[in-house]
XYZ file of C-alpha atoms in Angstrom:
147
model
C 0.000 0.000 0.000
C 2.896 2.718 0.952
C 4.255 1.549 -2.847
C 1.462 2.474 -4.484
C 1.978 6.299 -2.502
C 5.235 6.575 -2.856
C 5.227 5.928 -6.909
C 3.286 8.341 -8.251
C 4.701 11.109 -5.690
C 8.033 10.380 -7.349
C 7.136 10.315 -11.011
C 5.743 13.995 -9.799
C 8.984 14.957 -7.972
C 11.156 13.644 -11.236
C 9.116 15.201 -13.929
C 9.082 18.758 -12.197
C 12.446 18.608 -10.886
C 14.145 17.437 -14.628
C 11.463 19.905 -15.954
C 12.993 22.756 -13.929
C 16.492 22.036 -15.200
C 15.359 20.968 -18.866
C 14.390 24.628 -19.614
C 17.117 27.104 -18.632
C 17.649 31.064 -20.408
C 21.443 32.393 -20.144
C 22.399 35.595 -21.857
C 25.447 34.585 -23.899
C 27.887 37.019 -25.985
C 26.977 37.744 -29.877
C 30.179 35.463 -30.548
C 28.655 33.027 -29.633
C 25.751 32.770 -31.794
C 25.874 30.511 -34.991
C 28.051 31.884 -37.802
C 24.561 32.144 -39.951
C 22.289 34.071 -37.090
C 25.889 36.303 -36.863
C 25.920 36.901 -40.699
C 21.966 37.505 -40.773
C 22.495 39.975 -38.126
C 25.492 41.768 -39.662
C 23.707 41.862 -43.169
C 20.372 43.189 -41.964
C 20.600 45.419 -38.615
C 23.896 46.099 -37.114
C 25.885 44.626 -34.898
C 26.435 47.629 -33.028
C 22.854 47.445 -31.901
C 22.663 44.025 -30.493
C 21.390 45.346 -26.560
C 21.861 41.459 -25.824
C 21.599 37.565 -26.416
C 19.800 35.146 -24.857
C 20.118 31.290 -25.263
C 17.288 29.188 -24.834
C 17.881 25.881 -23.486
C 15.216 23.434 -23.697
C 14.948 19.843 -23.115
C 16.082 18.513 -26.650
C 16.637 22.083 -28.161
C 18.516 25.178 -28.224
C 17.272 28.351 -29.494
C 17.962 31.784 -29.496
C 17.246 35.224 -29.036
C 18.658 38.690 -30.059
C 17.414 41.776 -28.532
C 18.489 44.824 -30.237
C 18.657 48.811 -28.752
C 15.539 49.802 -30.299
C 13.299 47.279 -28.773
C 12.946 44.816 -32.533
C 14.140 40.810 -31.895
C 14.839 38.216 -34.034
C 14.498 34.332 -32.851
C 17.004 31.897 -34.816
C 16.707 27.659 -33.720
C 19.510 25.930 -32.735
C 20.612 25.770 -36.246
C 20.696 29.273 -36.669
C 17.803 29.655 -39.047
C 16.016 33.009 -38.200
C 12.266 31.835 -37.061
C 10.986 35.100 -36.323
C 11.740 38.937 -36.290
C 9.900 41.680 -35.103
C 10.630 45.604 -35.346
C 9.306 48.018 -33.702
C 8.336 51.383 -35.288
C 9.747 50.248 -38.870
C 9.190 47.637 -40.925
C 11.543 44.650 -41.463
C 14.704 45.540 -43.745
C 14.702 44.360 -47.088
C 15.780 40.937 -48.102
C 14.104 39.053 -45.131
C 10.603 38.504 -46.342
C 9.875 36.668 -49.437
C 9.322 38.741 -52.490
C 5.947 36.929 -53.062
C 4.896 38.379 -49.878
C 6.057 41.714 -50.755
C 4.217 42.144 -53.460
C 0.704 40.327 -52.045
C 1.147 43.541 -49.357
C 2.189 45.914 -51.863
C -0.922 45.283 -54.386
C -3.281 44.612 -51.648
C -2.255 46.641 -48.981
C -0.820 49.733 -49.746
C 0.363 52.300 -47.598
C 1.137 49.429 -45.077
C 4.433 47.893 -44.093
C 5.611 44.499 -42.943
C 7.058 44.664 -39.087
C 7.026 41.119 -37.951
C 7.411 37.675 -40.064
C 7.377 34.358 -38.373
C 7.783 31.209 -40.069
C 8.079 27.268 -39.751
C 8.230 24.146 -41.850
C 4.576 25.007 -43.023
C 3.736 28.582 -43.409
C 4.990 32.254 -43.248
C 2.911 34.869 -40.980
C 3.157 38.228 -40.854
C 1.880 41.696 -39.535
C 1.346 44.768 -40.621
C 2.124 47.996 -38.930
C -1.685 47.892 -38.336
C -1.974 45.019 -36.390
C -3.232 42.829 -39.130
C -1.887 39.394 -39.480
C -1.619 37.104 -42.547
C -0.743 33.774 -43.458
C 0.700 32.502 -46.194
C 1.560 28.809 -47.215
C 4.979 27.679 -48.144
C 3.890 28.674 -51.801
C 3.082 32.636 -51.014
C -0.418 31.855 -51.138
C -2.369 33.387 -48.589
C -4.081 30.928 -45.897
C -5.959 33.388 -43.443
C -6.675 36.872 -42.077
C -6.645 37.363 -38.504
C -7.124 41.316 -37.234
């Protein structure tokens, strides 16, 4: 009977306890970020306005984060690969979003600006610099509207 108390008390104790050290921020120096996130960095902002880095350590992952002066980030995966960036007050520099997506907001939106892009293995998202959100597919064509 105490067996039967004691076993599912220390499943609970093990999950939250490798949990708690599974999933671990540390600021680390812009050296040490993967030569691509370094060279995406370098070609589209500046170096010189990297505030910090963070490195996100997660249970079978790395990712991280670069926080620059004037309050924009951009998220790269372990590999480097930029996942997401997000300005603030301006719209992303040329050369990150996809041209296709470019001119969808061009045509269809214009006057607006891109000022976050997010993407994964199946689609692109972005927002405009008036809060509206799209989605595109891995082929530029648009999946949803979301305001």
């Amino acid at each position: 009977m105490e067996k039967a108390k004691f076993i599912p008390v220390a499943i609970f104790l093990f999950v939250t306890l490798f949990t708690a050290k599974a999933d671990r921020d540390r600021p680390v120096r812009f050296e040490q970020l993967p030569d691509n996130s370094k060279e995406f960095i370098r070609k589209h902002f500046s170096e010189e306005n990297v505030s910090f880095v963070k490195k996100d350590i997660d249970f079978l992952s790395a990712s991280y984060e670069v926080f620059l002066v004037d309050g924009s980030k951009v998220e790269f995966d372990g590999k480097g690969e930029w996942e997401k960036v997000e300005c603030v007050n301006r719209k992303i520099p040329d050369g990150i979003v996809p041209g296709k997506i470019v001119e969808y907001v061009e045509k269809s939106h214009p006057g607006l600006v891109i000022v976050k892009i997010e993407r994964d293995r199946r689609d692109y998202e972005i927002e405009l610099n008036n809060d509206l959100e799209i989605k595109f597919d891995m082929r530029f064509n648009v999946t949803g509207y979301d305001d």
